[in-house]
């Protein structure tokens, strides 16, 4: 088992398939980090106590060597040690359990405690009246007063059913581990396929909040391909096109107050940081 002791300023980033993961945006973001940072598998949660296999069935497939394998639904924990950052990242990539949520979260919190992480970031994605032609909306909330002040976050005002992300974040806060929830809003009329544009938006928000350099890899090109596909769908169906136009008008009107000098300056600063990283010495 990989040793989680003596990590560099560790942070935990978690995402779960299921109700919290519209268009696979949240798990897609964590999958990207696992691949780009060559994260090492630490452990996996024993699925027997948490999953109904008639709901989340095991899958049969072939590995890279052509050997037939059976894969059980579970939650896996990875450790990434990106060399170009000042911190290590514990990545939780799982499936929302079907039962015993509190026990499930306690197992995860034992790993958080073992890593000495002082922050947990939980990713989610929901369906919304959002036009695909505009940037994917991303919101960040926390129940921790100090985080809200430090990062200018708003406490969540949502009331209603929640998923494993909400339960995990709440238990983190209850046990004294600051947690922030970052959600992307997926255009509901085109949510049948994975949305790399939303995954990229989530990672951009993480990068801004944590001042953590994240390699983009192929994600921008995948996002552009998704955009082209969404444009084609809109162009082929006049009703969809009309609906998208109405969403654009609503979004543009709502976003007008946000076009402040401070927001523009912050966006330009992020651009300069990425440009200097990609083109050192210029």
mmCIF file of C-alpha atoms in Angstrom:
data_model
loop_
_atom_site.group_PDB
_atom_site.id
_atom_site.type_symbol
_atom_site.label_atom_id
_atom_site.label_comp_id
_atom_site.label_asym_id
_atom_site.label_seq_id
_atom_site.Cartn_x
_atom_site.Cartn_y
_atom_site.Cartn_z
ATOM 1 C CA UNK A 1 0.000 0.000 0.000
ATOM 2 C CA UNK A 2 1.251 3.494 -0.816
ATOM 3 C CA UNK A 3 2.332 5.469 2.243
ATOM 4 C CA UNK A 4 0.227 8.604 2.744
ATOM 5 C CA UNK A 5 2.443 10.018 5.476
ATOM 6 C CA UNK A 6 4.736 12.994 4.976
ATOM 7 C CA UNK A 7 2.892 14.436 1.982
ATOM 8 C CA UNK A 8 3.561 17.972 0.739
ATOM 9 C CA UNK A 9 0.739 20.305 1.760
ATOM 10 C CA UNK A 10 -1.816 17.642 0.724
ATOM 11 C CA UNK A 11 -5.299 18.300 -0.604
ATOM 12 C CA UNK A 12 -8.049 15.778 -1.396
ATOM 13 C CA UNK A 13 -10.113 16.031 -4.593
ATOM 14 C CA UNK A 14 -13.114 13.692 -4.901
ATOM 15 C CA UNK A 15 -15.792 12.857 -7.478
ATOM 16 C CA UNK A 16 -18.404 10.109 -7.702
ATOM 17 C CA UNK A 17 -20.389 8.626 -10.554
ATOM 18 C CA UNK A 18 -24.143 8.783 -10.314
ATOM 19 C CA UNK A 19 -26.627 11.423 -9.223
ATOM 20 C CA UNK A 20 -23.893 14.000 -8.588
ATOM 21 C CA UNK A 21 -22.170 13.579 -11.957
ATOM 22 C CA UNK A 22 -24.211 14.943 -14.867
ATOM 23 C CA UNK A 23 -22.532 14.233 -18.227
ATOM 24 C CA UNK A 24 -19.637 12.621 -16.317
ATOM 25 C CA UNK A 25 -18.161 16.075 -15.824
ATOM 26 C CA UNK A 26 -16.947 15.604 -12.232
ATOM 27 C CA UNK A 27 -15.470 12.127 -12.658
ATOM 28 C CA UNK A 28 -14.082 13.241 -16.013
ATOM 29 C CA UNK A 29 -12.128 15.974 -14.230
ATOM 30 C CA UNK A 30 -10.646 13.528 -11.706
ATOM 31 C CA UNK A 31 -9.887 10.992 -14.453
ATOM 32 C CA UNK A 32 -7.964 13.740 -16.240
ATOM 33 C CA UNK A 33 -5.904 14.458 -13.128
ATOM 34 C CA UNK A 34 -5.172 10.760 -12.605
ATOM 35 C CA UNK A 35 -3.896 10.448 -16.178
ATOM 36 C CA UNK A 36 -1.996 13.733 -16.442
ATOM 37 C CA UNK A 37 -0.295 13.376 -13.064
ATOM 38 C CA UNK A 38 0.327 9.633 -13.469
ATOM 39 C CA UNK A 39 -1.343 9.052 -10.106
ATOM 40 C CA UNK A 40 -0.581 5.859 -8.215
ATOM 41 C CA UNK A 41 -3.356 3.627 -6.890
ATOM 42 C CA UNK A 42 -3.333 3.663 -3.093
ATOM 43 C CA UNK A 43 -6.281 1.436 -2.241
ATOM 44 C CA UNK A 44 -9.881 0.624 -3.125
ATOM 45 C CA UNK A 45 -12.958 0.427 -0.925
ATOM 46 C CA UNK A 46 -14.335 -3.110 -0.508
ATOM 47 C CA UNK A 47 -17.566 -2.887 -2.543
ATOM 48 C CA UNK A 48 -19.449 -5.693 -0.779
ATOM 49 C CA UNK A 49 -20.883 -3.475 1.961
ATOM 50 C CA UNK A 50 -21.891 -0.520 -0.185
ATOM 51 C CA UNK A 51 -23.111 -1.510 -3.655
ATOM 52 C CA UNK A 52 -26.178 -3.245 -5.004
ATOM 53 C CA UNK A 53 -24.804 -5.199 -7.953
ATOM 54 C CA UNK A 54 -28.178 -5.239 -9.686
ATOM 55 C CA UNK A 55 -27.996 -1.425 -9.781
ATOM 56 C CA UNK A 56 -24.247 -1.024 -10.310
ATOM 57 C CA UNK A 57 -23.275 -4.194 -12.108
ATOM 58 C CA UNK A 58 -19.716 -5.506 -12.439
ATOM 59 C CA UNK A 59 -18.270 -5.162 -15.928
ATOM 60 C CA UNK A 60 -16.387 -7.649 -18.079
ATOM 61 C CA UNK A 61 -13.694 -6.440 -20.442
ATOM 62 C CA UNK A 62 -10.108 -6.856 -21.590
ATOM 63 C CA UNK A 63 -7.013 -5.231 -20.117
ATOM 64 C CA UNK A 64 -4.078 -3.778 -22.078
ATOM 65 C CA UNK A 65 -2.582 -7.262 -22.435
ATOM 66 C CA UNK A 66 -5.768 -8.700 -23.889
ATOM 67 C CA UNK A 67 -6.626 -10.638 -20.723
ATOM 68 C CA UNK A 68 -10.314 -10.839 -19.870
ATOM 69 C CA UNK A 69 -11.021 -9.129 -16.525
ATOM 70 C CA UNK A 70 -14.006 -8.625 -14.239
ATOM 71 C CA UNK A 71 -14.193 -5.147 -12.692
ATOM 72 C CA UNK A 72 -16.365 -4.491 -9.664
ATOM 73 C CA UNK A 73 -17.991 -1.114 -8.982
ATOM 74 C CA UNK A 74 -16.057 0.566 -6.203
ATOM 75 C CA UNK A 75 -14.277 3.706 -5.076
ATOM 76 C CA UNK A 76 -10.542 4.004 -5.620
ATOM 77 C CA UNK A 77 -8.029 6.303 -3.988
ATOM 78 C CA UNK A 78 -4.964 7.564 -5.869
ATOM 79 C CA UNK A 79 -1.951 9.651 -4.926
ATOM 80 C CA UNK A 80 -0.513 12.214 -7.326
ATOM 81 C CA UNK A 81 2.843 13.903 -6.748
ATOM 82 C CA UNK A 82 2.999 16.549 -9.489
ATOM 83 C CA UNK A 83 6.569 17.810 -9.666
ATOM 84 C CA UNK A 84 5.696 21.317 -10.853
ATOM 85 C CA UNK A 85 3.516 22.075 -7.832
ATOM 86 C CA UNK A 86 4.235 22.489 -4.155
ATOM 87 C CA UNK A 87 1.737 19.938 -2.965
ATOM 88 C CA UNK A 88 0.593 16.334 -3.267
ATOM 89 C CA UNK A 89 -2.977 15.472 -4.201
ATOM 90 C CA UNK A 90 -5.081 12.559 -2.973
ATOM 91 C CA UNK A 91 -7.663 11.733 -5.645
ATOM 92 C CA UNK A 92 -10.884 9.890 -4.816
ATOM 93 C CA UNK A 93 -12.677 8.501 -7.863
ATOM 94 C CA UNK A 94 -15.690 6.388 -7.130
ATOM 95 C CA UNK A 95 -19.276 5.368 -7.577
ATOM 96 C CA UNK A 96 -22.035 6.718 -5.353
ATOM 97 C CA UNK A 97 -22.841 3.835 -2.974
ATOM 98 C CA UNK A 98 -26.296 2.287 -2.781
ATOM 99 C CA UNK A 99 -26.284 1.793 0.998
ATOM 100 C CA UNK A 100 -24.491 2.584 4.286
ATOM 101 C CA UNK A 101 -23.398 6.059 3.242
ATOM 102 C CA UNK A 102 -22.150 7.130 6.660
ATOM 103 C CA UNK A 103 -19.926 4.065 7.026
ATOM 104 C CA UNK A 104 -18.686 4.616 3.482
ATOM 105 C CA UNK A 105 -17.751 8.222 4.261
ATOM 106 C CA UNK A 106 -16.045 7.183 7.497
ATOM 107 C CA UNK A 107 -13.737 4.928 5.479
ATOM 108 C CA UNK A 108 -12.876 7.836 3.212
ATOM 109 C CA UNK A 109 -12.336 10.152 6.180
ATOM 110 C CA UNK A 110 -9.842 7.669 7.635
ATOM 111 C CA UNK A 111 -7.829 8.126 4.443
ATOM 112 C CA UNK A 112 -8.176 11.909 4.675
ATOM 113 C CA UNK A 113 -6.932 11.739 8.261
ATOM 114 C CA UNK A 114 -4.034 9.445 7.345
ATOM 115 C CA UNK A 115 -2.904 11.864 4.629
ATOM 116 C CA UNK A 116 -3.049 14.854 7.031
ATOM 117 C CA UNK A 117 -4.924 16.776 4.355
ATOM 118 C CA UNK A 118 -6.295 20.081 5.603
ATOM 119 C CA UNK A 119 -8.715 20.593 2.709
ATOM 120 C CA UNK A 120 -11.191 18.417 0.801
ATOM 121 C CA UNK A 121 -12.544 19.500 -2.590
ATOM 122 C CA UNK A 122 -15.677 17.689 -3.736
ATOM 123 C CA UNK A 123 -16.700 17.962 -7.396
ATOM 124 C CA UNK A 124 -20.201 17.690 -8.801
ATOM 125 C CA UNK A 125 -22.211 18.434 -11.929
ATOM 126 C CA UNK A 126 -25.912 19.126 -12.361
ATOM 127 C CA UNK A 127 -28.330 19.708 -15.229
ATOM 128 C CA UNK A 128 -29.375 23.322 -15.732
ATOM 129 C CA UNK A 129 -30.942 25.823 -18.131
ATOM 130 C CA UNK A 130 -27.544 26.775 -19.450
ATOM 131 C CA UNK A 131 -26.711 27.440 -23.130
ATOM 132 C CA UNK A 132 -23.856 25.408 -24.570
ATOM 133 C CA UNK A 133 -22.642 28.484 -26.458
ATOM 134 C CA UNK A 134 -21.516 30.234 -23.287
ATOM 135 C CA UNK A 135 -18.895 29.307 -20.665
ATOM 136 C CA UNK A 136 -20.023 26.487 -18.394
ATOM 137 C CA UNK A 137 -21.225 28.034 -15.097
ATOM 138 C CA UNK A 138 -19.209 26.869 -12.092
ATOM 139 C CA UNK A 139 -20.053 27.586 -8.465
ATOM 140 C CA UNK A 140 -18.042 26.973 -5.308
ATOM 141 C CA UNK A 141 -19.560 26.828 -1.849
ATOM 142 C CA UNK A 142 -18.464 25.858 1.631
ATOM 143 C CA UNK A 143 -19.868 25.534 5.127
ATOM 144 C CA UNK A 144 -16.529 26.629 6.567
ATOM 145 C CA UNK A 145 -16.605 30.328 7.573
ATOM 146 C CA UNK A 146 -12.839 30.787 7.186
ATOM 147 C CA UNK A 147 -12.867 29.358 3.657
ATOM 148 C CA UNK A 148 -15.784 31.591 2.737
ATOM 149 C CA UNK A 149 -13.851 34.665 3.833
ATOM 150 C CA UNK A 150 -10.477 33.614 2.367
ATOM 151 C CA UNK A 151 -11.886 32.656 -1.041
ATOM 152 C CA UNK A 152 -14.890 35.002 -1.155
ATOM 153 C CA UNK A 153 -17.288 32.056 -1.290
ATOM 154 C CA UNK A 154 -20.986 32.109 -0.565
ATOM 155 C CA UNK A 155 -22.513 29.573 1.839
ATOM 156 C CA UNK A 156 -24.749 27.127 0.018
ATOM 157 C CA UNK A 157 -28.453 28.035 0.144
ATOM 158 C CA UNK A 158 -29.621 24.784 -1.466
ATOM 159 C CA UNK A 159 -32.376 22.838 0.300
ATOM 160 C CA UNK A 160 -33.536 19.422 -0.889
ATOM 161 C CA UNK A 161 -32.219 15.942 -1.687
ATOM 162 C CA UNK A 162 -28.475 15.505 -1.744
ATOM 163 C CA UNK A 163 -26.012 12.917 -3.008
ATOM 164 C CA UNK A 164 -22.891 11.330 -1.619
ATOM 165 C CA UNK A 165 -20.944 14.524 -2.381
ATOM 166 C CA UNK A 166 -23.140 16.489 0.007
ATOM 167 C CA UNK A 167 -22.900 13.838 2.718
ATOM 168 C CA UNK A 168 -19.122 13.519 2.401
ATOM 169 C CA UNK A 169 -18.569 17.289 2.465
ATOM 170 C CA UNK A 170 -20.883 17.657 5.485
ATOM 171 C CA UNK A 171 -19.076 14.936 7.456
ATOM 172 C CA UNK A 172 -15.718 16.519 6.625
ATOM 173 C CA UNK A 173 -16.926 19.829 8.048
ATOM 174 C CA UNK A 174 -18.434 18.119 11.106
ATOM 175 C CA UNK A 175 -15.093 16.486 11.882
ATOM 176 C CA UNK A 176 -13.166 19.715 11.455
ATOM 177 C CA UNK A 177 -11.754 19.188 7.949
ATOM 178 C CA UNK A 178 -12.556 22.210 5.735
ATOM 179 C CA UNK A 179 -14.418 21.198 2.590
ATOM 180 C CA UNK A 180 -15.422 23.100 -0.533
ATOM 181 C CA UNK A 181 -17.927 21.869 -3.114
ATOM 182 C CA UNK A 182 -17.414 22.881 -6.748
ATOM 183 C CA UNK A 183 -20.278 22.291 -9.194
ATOM 184 C CA UNK A 184 -20.623 22.773 -12.929
ATOM 185 C CA UNK A 185 -23.978 23.355 -14.645
ATOM 186 C CA UNK A 186 -24.523 21.178 -17.735
ATOM 187 C CA UNK A 187 -26.914 22.207 -20.556
ATOM 188 C CA UNK A 188 -29.759 19.789 -19.893
ATOM 189 C CA UNK A 189 -30.766 19.456 -23.555
ATOM 190 C CA UNK A 190 -27.406 17.912 -24.480
ATOM 191 C CA UNK A 191 -26.514 15.930 -21.369
ATOM 192 C CA UNK A 192 -26.601 12.461 -22.931
ATOM 193 C CA UNK A 193 -22.859 12.386 -23.625
ATOM 194 C CA UNK A 194 -19.771 13.237 -21.536
ATOM 195 C CA UNK A 195 -19.056 16.964 -21.358
ATOM 196 C CA UNK A 196 -15.301 17.679 -21.371
ATOM 197 C CA UNK A 197 -16.067 21.406 -21.533
ATOM 198 C CA UNK A 198 -17.575 21.137 -18.049
ATOM 199 C CA UNK A 199 -14.658 19.015 -16.776
ATOM 200 C CA UNK A 200 -12.279 21.703 -18.013
ATOM 201 C CA UNK A 201 -14.358 24.385 -16.279
ATOM 202 C CA UNK A 202 -14.162 22.491 -12.970
ATOM 203 C CA UNK A 203 -10.392 22.112 -13.270
ATOM 204 C CA UNK A 204 -10.002 25.805 -14.085
ATOM 205 C CA UNK A 205 -11.884 26.652 -10.892
ATOM 206 C CA UNK A 206 -9.688 24.299 -8.854
ATOM 207 C CA UNK A 207 -6.604 25.872 -10.384
ATOM 208 C CA UNK A 208 -7.789 29.365 -9.462
ATOM 209 C CA UNK A 209 -8.828 28.534 -5.888
ATOM 210 C CA UNK A 210 -5.822 26.405 -4.960
ATOM 211 C CA UNK A 211 -3.216 28.207 -7.095
ATOM 212 C CA UNK A 212 -2.416 24.731 -8.411
ATOM 213 C CA UNK A 213 -1.006 24.340 -11.928
ATOM 214 C CA UNK A 214 -3.047 21.709 -13.778
ATOM 215 C CA UNK A 215 -1.904 20.389 -17.182
ATOM 216 C CA UNK A 216 -4.678 20.619 -19.751
ATOM 217 C CA UNK A 217 -3.510 17.801 -22.027
ATOM 218 C CA UNK A 218 -6.089 16.943 -24.682
ATOM 219 C CA UNK A 219 -8.995 18.335 -22.676
ATOM 220 C CA UNK A 220 -9.284 21.674 -24.551
ATOM 221 C CA UNK A 221 -9.484 19.878 -27.908
ATOM 222 C CA UNK A 222 -12.072 17.453 -26.522
ATOM 223 C CA UNK A 223 -14.045 20.448 -25.239
ATOM 224 C CA UNK A 224 -13.923 22.061 -28.682
ATOM 225 C CA UNK A 225 -15.119 18.823 -30.289
ATOM 226 C CA UNK A 226 -18.026 18.708 -27.820
ATOM 227 C CA UNK A 227 -18.805 22.326 -28.676
ATOM 228 C CA UNK A 228 -18.888 21.559 -32.398
ATOM 229 C CA UNK A 229 -21.225 18.628 -31.821
ATOM 230 C CA UNK A 230 -23.558 20.763 -29.715
ATOM 231 C CA UNK A 231 -23.526 23.476 -32.392
ATOM 232 C CA UNK A 232 -24.461 20.929 -35.062
ATOM 233 C CA UNK A 233 -27.357 19.646 -32.957
ATOM 234 C CA UNK A 234 -28.643 23.187 -32.526
ATOM 235 C CA UNK A 235 -28.310 23.985 -36.224
ATOM 236 C CA UNK A 236 -30.174 20.829 -37.296
ATOM 237 C CA UNK A 237 -33.209 21.410 -35.067
ATOM 238 C CA UNK A 238 -34.963 24.808 -35.305
ATOM 239 C CA UNK A 239 -36.764 24.260 -31.999
ATOM 240 C CA UNK A 240 -33.490 23.572 -30.200
ATOM 241 C CA UNK A 241 -31.911 26.605 -31.885
ATOM 242 C CA UNK A 242 -34.751 28.844 -30.719
ATOM 243 C CA UNK A 243 -34.527 27.457 -27.203
ATOM 244 C CA UNK A 244 -30.757 27.995 -27.099
ATOM 245 C CA UNK A 245 -31.225 31.586 -28.282
ATOM 246 C CA UNK A 246 -33.660 32.245 -25.414
ATOM 247 C CA UNK A 247 -31.179 30.778 -22.923
ATOM 248 C CA UNK A 248 -28.431 32.972 -24.368
ATOM 249 C CA UNK A 249 -30.526 36.093 -23.830
ATOM 250 C CA UNK A 250 -31.288 35.100 -20.241
ATOM 251 C CA UNK A 251 -27.659 34.261 -19.516
ATOM 252 C CA UNK A 252 -26.256 37.428 -21.074
ATOM 253 C CA UNK A 253 -28.679 39.606 -19.130
ATOM 254 C CA UNK A 254 -27.863 37.831 -15.871
ATOM 255 C CA UNK A 255 -24.107 38.078 -16.462
ATOM 256 C CA UNK A 256 -23.963 41.819 -17.118
ATOM 257 C CA UNK A 257 -23.201 42.788 -13.485
ATOM 258 C CA UNK A 258 -20.293 40.339 -13.433
ATOM 259 C CA UNK A 259 -18.385 42.159 -16.174
ATOM 260 C CA UNK A 260 -16.549 44.221 -13.579
ATOM 261 C CA UNK A 261 -12.988 45.478 -13.780
ATOM 262 C CA UNK A 262 -12.023 43.133 -10.955
ATOM 263 C CA UNK A 263 -13.383 40.073 -12.775
ATOM 264 C CA UNK A 264 -11.659 41.050 -16.024
ATOM 265 C CA UNK A 265 -8.365 41.635 -14.197
ATOM 266 C CA UNK A 266 -8.590 38.245 -12.471
ATOM 267 C CA UNK A 267 -9.270 36.505 -15.769
ATOM 268 C CA UNK A 268 -6.316 38.281 -17.418
ATOM 269 C CA UNK A 269 -4.043 37.288 -14.534
ATOM 270 C CA UNK A 270 -5.009 33.627 -14.978
ATOM 271 C CA UNK A 271 -4.265 33.949 -18.708
ATOM 272 C CA UNK A 272 -0.799 35.373 -18.021
ATOM 273 C CA UNK A 273 0.036 32.613 -15.538
ATOM 274 C CA UNK A 274 -0.893 29.907 -18.047
ATOM 275 C CA UNK A 275 0.933 31.676 -20.897
ATOM 276 C CA UNK A 276 4.130 31.991 -18.835
ATOM 277 C CA UNK A 277 3.890 28.330 -17.886
ATOM 278 C CA UNK A 278 3.436 27.186 -21.494
ATOM 279 C CA UNK A 279 6.005 29.622 -22.950
ATOM 280 C CA UNK A 280 8.804 30.041 -20.369
ATOM 281 C CA UNK A 281 11.492 32.571 -21.125
ATOM 282 C CA UNK A 282 9.402 34.775 -23.430
#
